[in-house]
PDB file of C-alpha atoms in Angstrom:
ATOM      1  CA  MET Z   1      -0.300   0.295   0.026  1.00 51.00           C
ATOM      2  CA  THR Z   2       1.533   3.492  -0.765  1.00 59.00           C
ATOM      3  CA  ARG Z   3       1.871   5.814   2.015  1.00 68.00           C
ATOM      4  CA  ARG Z   4      -0.016   8.877   1.751  1.00 72.00           C
ATOM      5  CA  LYS Z   5       2.313  12.014   1.992  1.00 79.00           C
ATOM      6  CA  SER Z   6       1.456  14.859   4.406  1.00 86.00           C
ATOM      7  CA  ALA Z   7       1.077  18.392   3.207  1.00 87.00           C
ATOM      8  CA  ALA Z   8       4.598  19.501   4.344  1.00 89.00           C
ATOM      9  CA  GLU Z   9       6.057  16.497   2.322  1.00 90.00           C
ATOM     10  CA  VAL Z  10       4.300  17.261  -0.969  1.00 84.00           C
ATOM     11  CA  PHE Z  11       5.105  21.396  -1.078  1.00 86.00           C
ATOM     12  CA  ASP Z  12       8.502  20.736   0.393  1.00 87.00           C
ATOM     13  CA  ALA Z  13       8.651  18.446  -3.003  1.00 86.00           C
ATOM     14  CA  LEU Z  14       6.802  20.741  -5.201  1.00 82.00           C
ATOM     15  CA  GLY Z  15       8.814  23.976  -4.112  1.00 75.00           C
ATOM     16  CA  GLU Z  16       8.855  26.685  -6.933  1.00 75.00           C
ATOM     17  CA  ARG Z  17       6.837  24.505  -9.287  1.00 80.00           C
ATOM     18  CA  TYR Z  18       3.600  25.329  -7.142  1.00 81.00           C
ATOM     19  CA  GLU Z  19       4.322  28.928  -8.036  1.00 80.00           C
ATOM     20  CA  ASP Z  20       4.704  28.246 -11.773  1.00 81.00           C
ATOM     21  CA  LEU Z  21       1.306  26.388 -11.660  1.00 80.00           C
ATOM     22  CA  PHE Z  22      -0.875  28.309  -9.383  1.00 84.00           C
ATOM     23  CA  GLY Z  23       0.578  31.506  -8.656  1.00 79.00           C
ATOM     24  CA  GLN Z  24      -1.878  33.371 -11.460  1.00 87.00           C
ATOM     25  CA  VAL Z  25      -4.967  31.743 -10.531  1.00 93.00           C
ATOM     26  CA  PRO Z  26      -7.630  34.221 -11.888  1.00 93.00           C
ATOM     27  CA  GLY Z  27     -10.006  34.078  -8.805  1.00 95.00           C
ATOM     28  CA  GLN Z  28      -7.313  34.445  -6.573  1.00 96.00           C
ATOM     29  CA  LEU Z  29      -5.964  37.558  -8.210  1.00 96.00           C
ATOM     30  CA  GLU Z  30      -9.328  39.213  -8.329  1.00 96.00           C
ATOM     31  CA  ALA Z  31      -9.871  38.727  -4.252  1.00 97.00           C
ATOM     32  CA  LEU Z  32      -6.840  40.109  -3.646  1.00 96.00           C
ATOM     33  CA  ASP Z  33      -7.823  43.247  -5.541  1.00 96.00           C
ATOM     34  CA  TRP Z  34     -11.070  43.086  -3.529  1.00 97.00           C
ATOM     35  CA  LEU Z  35      -9.238  43.069  -0.145  1.00 97.00           C
ATOM     36  CA  ALA Z  36      -6.696  45.306  -1.404  1.00 95.00           C
ATOM     37  CA  GLU Z  37      -9.344  48.404  -2.087  1.00 95.00           C
ATOM     38  CA  ARG Z  38     -11.080  47.559   1.551  1.00 97.00           C
ATOM     39  CA  LEU Z  39      -8.235  47.485   3.873  1.00 98.00           C
ATOM     40  CA  PRO Z  40      -7.041  50.586   6.077  1.00 96.00           C
ATOM     41  CA  ALA Z  41      -3.412  51.818   5.424  1.00 96.00           C
ATOM     42  CA  GLY Z  42      -0.865  49.623   7.238  1.00 97.00           C
ATOM     43  CA  ALA Z  43      -3.390  46.734   7.713  1.00 98.00           C
ATOM     44  CA  ARG Z  44      -2.376  43.672   9.774  1.00 98.00           C
ATOM     45  CA  VAL Z  45      -2.952  40.612   7.402  1.00 98.00           C
ATOM     46  CA  LEU Z  46      -2.331  36.958   8.087  1.00 98.00           C
ATOM     47  CA  ASP Z  47      -1.762  34.867   5.028  1.00 98.00           C
ATOM     48  CA  VAL Z  48      -2.555  30.935   5.772  1.00 98.00           C
ATOM     49  CA  GLY Z  49      -0.931  28.617   3.777  1.00 96.00           C
ATOM     50  CA  SER Z  50       1.325  31.339   2.096  1.00 97.00           C
ATOM     51  CA  GLY Z  51       3.539  29.073  -0.048  1.00 95.00           C
ATOM     52  CA  THR Z  52       6.093  30.890  -1.752  1.00 95.00           C
ATOM     53  CA  GLY Z  53       4.698  34.339  -0.737  1.00 96.00           C
ATOM     54  CA  ARG Z  54       3.425  35.059  -4.164  1.00 95.00           C
ATOM     55  CA  PRO Z  55       0.858  36.002  -4.993  1.00 96.00           C
ATOM     56  CA  THR Z  56      -0.710  36.905  -1.702  1.00 97.00           C
ATOM     57  CA  ALA Z  57       1.848  38.238   0.656  1.00 97.00           C
ATOM     58  CA  GLU Z  58       3.845  39.930  -2.382  1.00 97.00           C
ATOM     59  CA  VAL Z  59       0.778  42.206  -3.300  1.00 96.00           C
ATOM     60  CA  LEU Z  60      -0.192  42.906   0.103  1.00 97.00           C
ATOM     61  CA  ALA Z  61       3.158  43.953   1.437  1.00 97.00           C
ATOM     62  CA  ARG Z  62       3.951  45.959  -1.601  1.00 96.00           C
ATOM     63  CA  ALA Z  63       0.757  48.106  -1.038  1.00 95.00           C
ATOM     64  CA  GLY Z  64       2.138  48.811   2.570  1.00 96.00           C
ATOM     65  CA  HIS Z  65       0.411  46.290   4.707  1.00 98.00           C
ATOM     66  CA  SER Z  66       1.898  44.476   7.390  1.00 97.00           C
ATOM     67  CA  VAL Z  67       1.868  40.725   6.386  1.00 98.00           C
ATOM     68  CA  THR Z  68       2.526  37.501   8.424  1.00 98.00           C
ATOM     69  CA  GLY Z  69       2.702  34.333   6.180  1.00 98.00           C
ATOM     70  CA  ILE Z  70       2.260  30.858   7.842  1.00 98.00           C
ATOM     71  CA  ASP Z  71       3.076  27.569   5.885  1.00 97.00           C
ATOM     72  CA  VAL Z  72       3.733  23.871   7.314  1.00 96.00           C
ATOM     73  CA  SER Z  73       6.465  23.497   4.296  1.00 95.00           C
ATOM     74  CA  ALA Z  74       9.967  24.461   5.196  1.00 95.00           C
ATOM     75  CA  ALA Z  75      10.853  24.817   1.615  1.00 94.00           C
ATOM     76  CA  MET Z  76       7.710  27.130   1.016  1.00 94.00           C
ATOM     77  CA  VAL Z  77       8.944  28.875   4.028  1.00 97.00           C
ATOM     78  CA  GLU Z  78      12.550  29.496   2.779  1.00 96.00           C
ATOM     79  CA  ALA Z  79      11.100  30.568  -0.848  1.00 95.00           C
ATOM     80  CA  ALA Z  80       8.847  33.159   0.610  1.00 96.00           C
ATOM     81  CA  ARG Z  81      11.429  34.960   2.885  1.00 97.00           C
ATOM     82  CA  ALA Z  82      13.672  35.168  -0.162  1.00 97.00           C
ATOM     83  CA  ARG Z  83      10.903  36.552  -2.632  1.00 96.00           C
ATOM     84  CA  VAL Z  84       8.835  38.773  -0.474  1.00 97.00           C
ATOM     85  CA  PRO Z  85      11.513  40.520   1.946  1.00 97.00           C
ATOM     86  CA  GLY Z  86       8.858  43.028   3.122  1.00 97.00           C
ATOM     87  CA  ALA Z  87       6.648  40.397   4.977  1.00 98.00           C
ATOM     88  CA  ARG Z  88       7.125  37.768   7.735  1.00 98.00           C
ATOM     89  CA  PHE Z  89       7.121  34.111   7.142  1.00 98.00           C
ATOM     90  CA  ASP Z  90       6.734  31.313   9.934  1.00 97.00           C
ATOM     91  CA  GLN Z  91       6.625  27.704   9.499  1.00 97.00           C
ATOM     92  CA  ALA Z  92       3.547  26.810  11.531  1.00 97.00           C
ATOM     93  CA  ASP Z  93       0.280  24.680  11.436  1.00 97.00           C
ATOM     94  CA  VAL Z  94      -3.118  26.699  11.326  1.00 97.00           C
ATOM     95  CA  ARG Z  95      -4.335  23.957  13.657  1.00 96.00           C
ATOM     96  CA  THR Z  96      -1.788  24.806  16.346  1.00 96.00           C
ATOM     97  CA  TYR Z  97      -0.571  28.509  15.139  1.00 97.00           C
ATOM     98  CA  ALA Z  98      -0.564  31.148  17.976  1.00 93.00           C
ATOM     99  CA  PRO Z  99      -1.473  34.402  16.402  1.00 92.00           C
ATOM    100  CA  ARG Z 100      -0.410  37.893  17.408  1.00 83.00           C
ATOM    101  CA  GLN Z 101      -2.401  39.736  20.089  1.00 88.00           C
ATOM    102  CA  GLY Z 102      -4.905  41.808  18.922  1.00 91.00           C
ATOM    103  CA  GLY Z 103      -5.780  39.827  15.812  1.00 96.00           C
ATOM    104  CA  TYR Z 104      -5.642  40.907  12.333  1.00 98.00           C
ATOM    105  CA  ASP Z 105      -7.369  43.091   9.631  1.00 98.00           C
ATOM    106  CA  ALA Z 106      -7.567  40.598   7.321  1.00 98.00           C
ATOM    107  CA  VAL Z 107      -6.914  36.731   7.083  1.00 98.00           C
ATOM    108  CA  CYS Z 108      -6.370  35.089   4.006  1.00 98.00           C
ATOM    109  CA  SER Z 109      -6.631  31.312   3.177  1.00 98.00           C
ATOM    110  CA  PHE Z 110      -6.246  30.484  -0.368  1.00 97.00           C
ATOM    111  CA  PHE Z 111      -6.171  26.563  -0.475  1.00 96.00           C
ATOM    112  CA  PRO Z 112      -4.414  25.362   2.799  1.00 95.00           C
ATOM    113  CA  LEU Z 113      -6.738  23.026   4.117  1.00 96.00           C
ATOM    114  CA  LEU Z 114      -7.442  20.292   1.777  1.00 95.00           C
ATOM    115  CA  VAL Z 115      -4.737  17.769   3.132  1.00 94.00           C
ATOM    116  CA  MET Z 116      -6.752  17.500   6.361  1.00 95.00           C
ATOM    117  CA  ASP Z 117      -9.547  15.594   7.726  1.00 96.00           C
ATOM    118  CA  GLN Z 118     -13.231  17.351   7.690  1.00 98.00           C
ATOM    119  CA  PRO Z 119     -13.537  18.063  11.816  1.00 98.00           C
ATOM    120  CA  ASP Z 120     -10.026  19.663  11.325  1.00 97.00           C
ATOM    121  CA  ILE Z 121     -11.021  21.900   8.254  1.00 98.00           C
ATOM    122  CA  ALA Z 122     -13.980  23.105  10.365  1.00 98.00           C
ATOM    123  CA  ALA Z 123     -11.755  23.823  13.308  1.00 98.00           C
ATOM    124  CA  ALA Z 124      -9.333  25.621  11.359  1.00 98.00           C
ATOM    125  CA  LEU Z 125     -12.107  27.791   9.543  1.00 98.00           C
ATOM    126  CA  ARG Z 126     -13.553  28.569  13.163  1.00 98.00           C
ATOM    127  CA  ARG Z 127      -9.813  29.560  14.550  1.00 97.00           C
ATOM    128  CA  MET Z 128      -8.958  31.690  11.235  1.00 98.00           C
ATOM    129  CA  ALA Z 129     -12.728  33.549  11.664  1.00 98.00           C
ATOM    130  CA  SER Z 130     -11.708  34.332  15.270  1.00 97.00           C
ATOM    131  CA  TRP Z 131      -8.606  36.150  14.353  1.00 98.00           C
ATOM    132  CA  VAL Z 132     -10.549  38.829  12.362  1.00 98.00           C
ATOM    133  CA  VAL Z 133     -10.933  42.028  14.268  1.00 98.00           C
ATOM    134  CA  PRO Z 134     -14.546  43.999  14.124  1.00 98.00           C
ATOM    135  CA  GLY Z 135     -14.411  45.549  10.646  1.00 98.00           C
ATOM    136  CA  GLY Z 136     -12.224  43.145   9.263  1.00 98.00           C
ATOM    137  CA  TYR Z 137     -11.944  40.573   6.611  1.00 98.00           C
ATOM    138  CA  PHE Z 138     -11.614  37.032   5.844  1.00 98.00           C
ATOM    139  CA  VAL Z 139     -10.886  35.676   2.241  1.00 98.00           C
ATOM    140  CA  LEU Z 140     -11.242  32.101   1.354  1.00 98.00           C
ATOM    141  CA  ALA Z 141     -10.643  29.862  -1.621  1.00 97.00           C
ATOM    142  CA  THR Z 142     -10.713  26.040  -1.494  1.00 97.00           C
ATOM    143  CA  VAL Z 143     -11.990  23.291  -3.631  1.00 96.00           C
ATOM    144  CA  PRO Z 144     -15.327  22.656  -2.365  1.00 98.00           C
ATOM    145  CA  GLY Z 145     -17.281  19.114  -1.737  1.00 97.00           C
ATOM    146  CA  ASP Z 146     -18.512  16.736   0.913  1.00 98.00           C
ATOM    147  CA  ILE Z 147     -15.223  14.767   0.558  1.00 96.00           C
ATOM    148  CA  ARG Z 148     -13.370  12.849   3.378  1.00 97.00           C
ATOM    149  CA  GLY Z 149     -10.449  10.758   3.098  1.00 95.00           C
ATOM    150  CA  LEU Z 150     -10.323  10.562  -0.775  1.00 95.00           C
ATOM    151  CA  ASP Z 151      -6.890   8.998  -1.656  1.00 93.00           C
ATOM    152  CA  ILE Z 152      -5.569  10.721  -4.925  1.00 90.00           C
ATOM    153  CA  GLU Z 153      -2.425  11.395  -6.776  1.00 88.00           C
ATOM    154  CA  TRP Z 154      -1.806  15.116  -7.238  1.00 84.00           C
ATOM    155  CA  MET Z 155       1.145  16.411  -9.063  1.00 82.00           C
ATOM    156  CA  GLY Z 156       2.566  13.048  -8.720  1.00 84.00           C
ATOM    157  CA  HIS Z 157       2.465  12.635  -5.064  1.00 86.00           C
ATOM    158  CA  PRO Z 158      -0.275  10.378  -3.250  1.00 90.00           C
ATOM    159  CA  VAL Z 159      -2.334  12.318  -0.882  1.00 91.00           C
ATOM    160  CA  THR Z 160      -5.522  12.073   1.105  1.00 94.00           C
ATOM    161  CA  VAL Z 161      -8.040  15.165   0.569  1.00 95.00           C
ATOM    162  CA  SER Z 162     -11.009  16.040   2.439  1.00 97.00           C
ATOM    163  CA  SER Z 163     -13.465  19.257   2.130  1.00 98.00           C
ATOM    164  CA  LEU Z 164     -16.522  20.552   3.011  1.00 98.00           C
ATOM    165  CA  SER Z 165     -19.506  21.601   0.708  1.00 98.00           C
ATOM    166  CA  THR Z 166     -20.082  25.328  -0.242  1.00 98.00           C
ATOM    167  CA  GLU Z 167     -22.955  25.303   2.194  1.00 98.00           C
ATOM    168  CA  VAL Z 168     -21.089  24.004   4.964  1.00 98.00           C
ATOM    169  CA  HIS Z 169     -18.550  26.868   4.337  1.00 98.00           C
ATOM    170  CA  LEU Z 170     -20.952  29.343   4.400  1.00 98.00           C
ATOM    171  CA  SER Z 171     -22.902  27.996   7.517  1.00 98.00           C
ATOM    172  CA  LEU Z 172     -19.322  27.956   9.651  1.00 98.00           C
ATOM    173  CA  LEU Z 173     -18.257  31.345   8.369  1.00 98.00           C
ATOM    174  CA  ALA Z 174     -21.650  32.620   9.645  1.00 98.00           C
ATOM    175  CA  GLU Z 175     -21.602  30.624  12.925  1.00 98.00           C
ATOM    176  CA  ALA Z 176     -18.107  32.487  13.429  1.00 98.00           C
ATOM    177  CA  GLY Z 177     -19.811  35.607  13.406  1.00 98.00           C
ATOM    178  CA  LEU Z 178     -18.610  36.837   9.851  1.00 98.00           C
ATOM    179  CA  ASP Z 179     -21.031  38.125   7.105  1.00 98.00           C
ATOM    180  CA  VAL Z 180     -20.543  36.370   3.860  1.00 98.00           C
ATOM    181  CA  LEU Z 181     -20.470  39.305   1.517  1.00 98.00           C
ATOM    182  CA  ARG Z 182     -20.123  37.403  -1.769  1.00 97.00           C
ATOM    183  CA  HIS Z 183     -19.036  34.006  -2.608  1.00 98.00           C
ATOM    184  CA  HIS Z 184     -19.053  32.272  -6.261  1.00 97.00           C
ATOM    185  CA  THR Z 185     -17.460  29.374  -7.746  1.00 97.00           C
ATOM    186  CA  ALA Z 186     -14.605  29.246 -10.853  1.00 96.00           C
ATOM    187  CA  PHE Z 187     -12.836  26.348 -12.868  1.00 94.00           C
ATOM    188  CA  PHE Z 188      -9.132  26.630 -13.289  1.00 93.00           C
ATOM    189  CA  THR Z 189      -6.777  24.346 -15.075  1.00 87.00           C
ATOM    190  CA  PRO Z 190      -3.083  24.196 -14.472  1.00 84.00           C
ATOM    191  CA  THR Z 191      -0.810  23.967 -17.663  1.00 81.00           C
ATOM    192  CA  ASP Z 192       0.568  20.564 -16.081  1.00 76.00           C
ATOM    193  CA  PRO Z 193      -1.751  17.725 -16.707  1.00 73.00           C
ATOM    194  CA  LEU Z 194      -0.883  16.064 -13.252  1.00 71.00           C
ATOM    195  CA  ALA Z 195      -2.700  18.599 -11.717  1.00 76.00           C
ATOM    196  CA  GLY Z 196      -5.936  18.334 -13.533  1.00 78.00           C
ATOM    197  CA  PRO Z 197      -8.844  21.058 -13.637  1.00 88.00           C
ATOM    198  CA  GLU Z 198     -10.247  22.270 -10.208  1.00 92.00           C
ATOM    199  CA  GLU Z 199     -13.484  23.843  -9.106  1.00 96.00           C
ATOM    200  CA  HIS Z 200     -12.606  26.719  -6.845  1.00 97.00           C
ATOM    201  CA  LEU Z 201     -14.883  28.418  -4.335  1.00 98.00           C
ATOM    202  CA  PHE Z 202     -13.993  32.091  -3.211  1.00 98.00           C
ATOM    203  CA  CYS Z 203     -15.497  33.520  -0.190  1.00 98.00           C
ATOM    204  CA  TYR Z 204     -15.630  36.999   0.831  1.00 98.00           C
ATOM    205  CA  ALA Z 205     -16.626  37.695   4.306  1.00 98.00           C
ATOM    206  CA  HIS Z 206     -16.627  40.586   6.890  1.00 98.00           C
ATOM    207  CA  ARG Z 207     -16.559  40.889  10.551  1.00 98.00           C
ATOM    208  CA  PRO Z 208     -19.190  43.887  11.531  1.00 98.00           C
ATOM    209  CA  ALA Z 209     -17.444  46.476  13.412  1.00 95.00           C
TER     210      ALA Z 209
END
């Protein structure tokens, strides 16, 4: 039986290749533009699953915001520190991460939760939502679906993936006190056939002041 790889192992192996394939997802770039238009000057932003730092941390740090990125992959953190010196990057797991006191004006979560079990995904969503200060924003992207413990091969690596349906994502964010201002799905096809086409869910949420 093939051993399934952890998220850290997969992304350590992928390294810069991930940015080549997923660094210009149109829905993510649109979400960053939307967020940047609404953040106050010098906003505190947490980028969960920051990867190589591009595009999220780079775009927001360049706009003058105080960005912290966290990722389980040591290789990704090393790459991000080199690419985006204007932001801070730590190797950390969202399930155990201790956030800064005072919370964040925005939390971004672009595809970091898929190599988790469903209960961990729900718990991570609640944790991230709790870090958003009143008046702040939470922007989420994932591959939606009522999927638990599905063994797949992705980018040449055996992994076990899970997710939640769109309806459950929206319900969890609402239960956490966030107003979902907008959500939509879009399809994205990477240039590498090892990745395959994906349906992406984007959620834009706000914590009332």
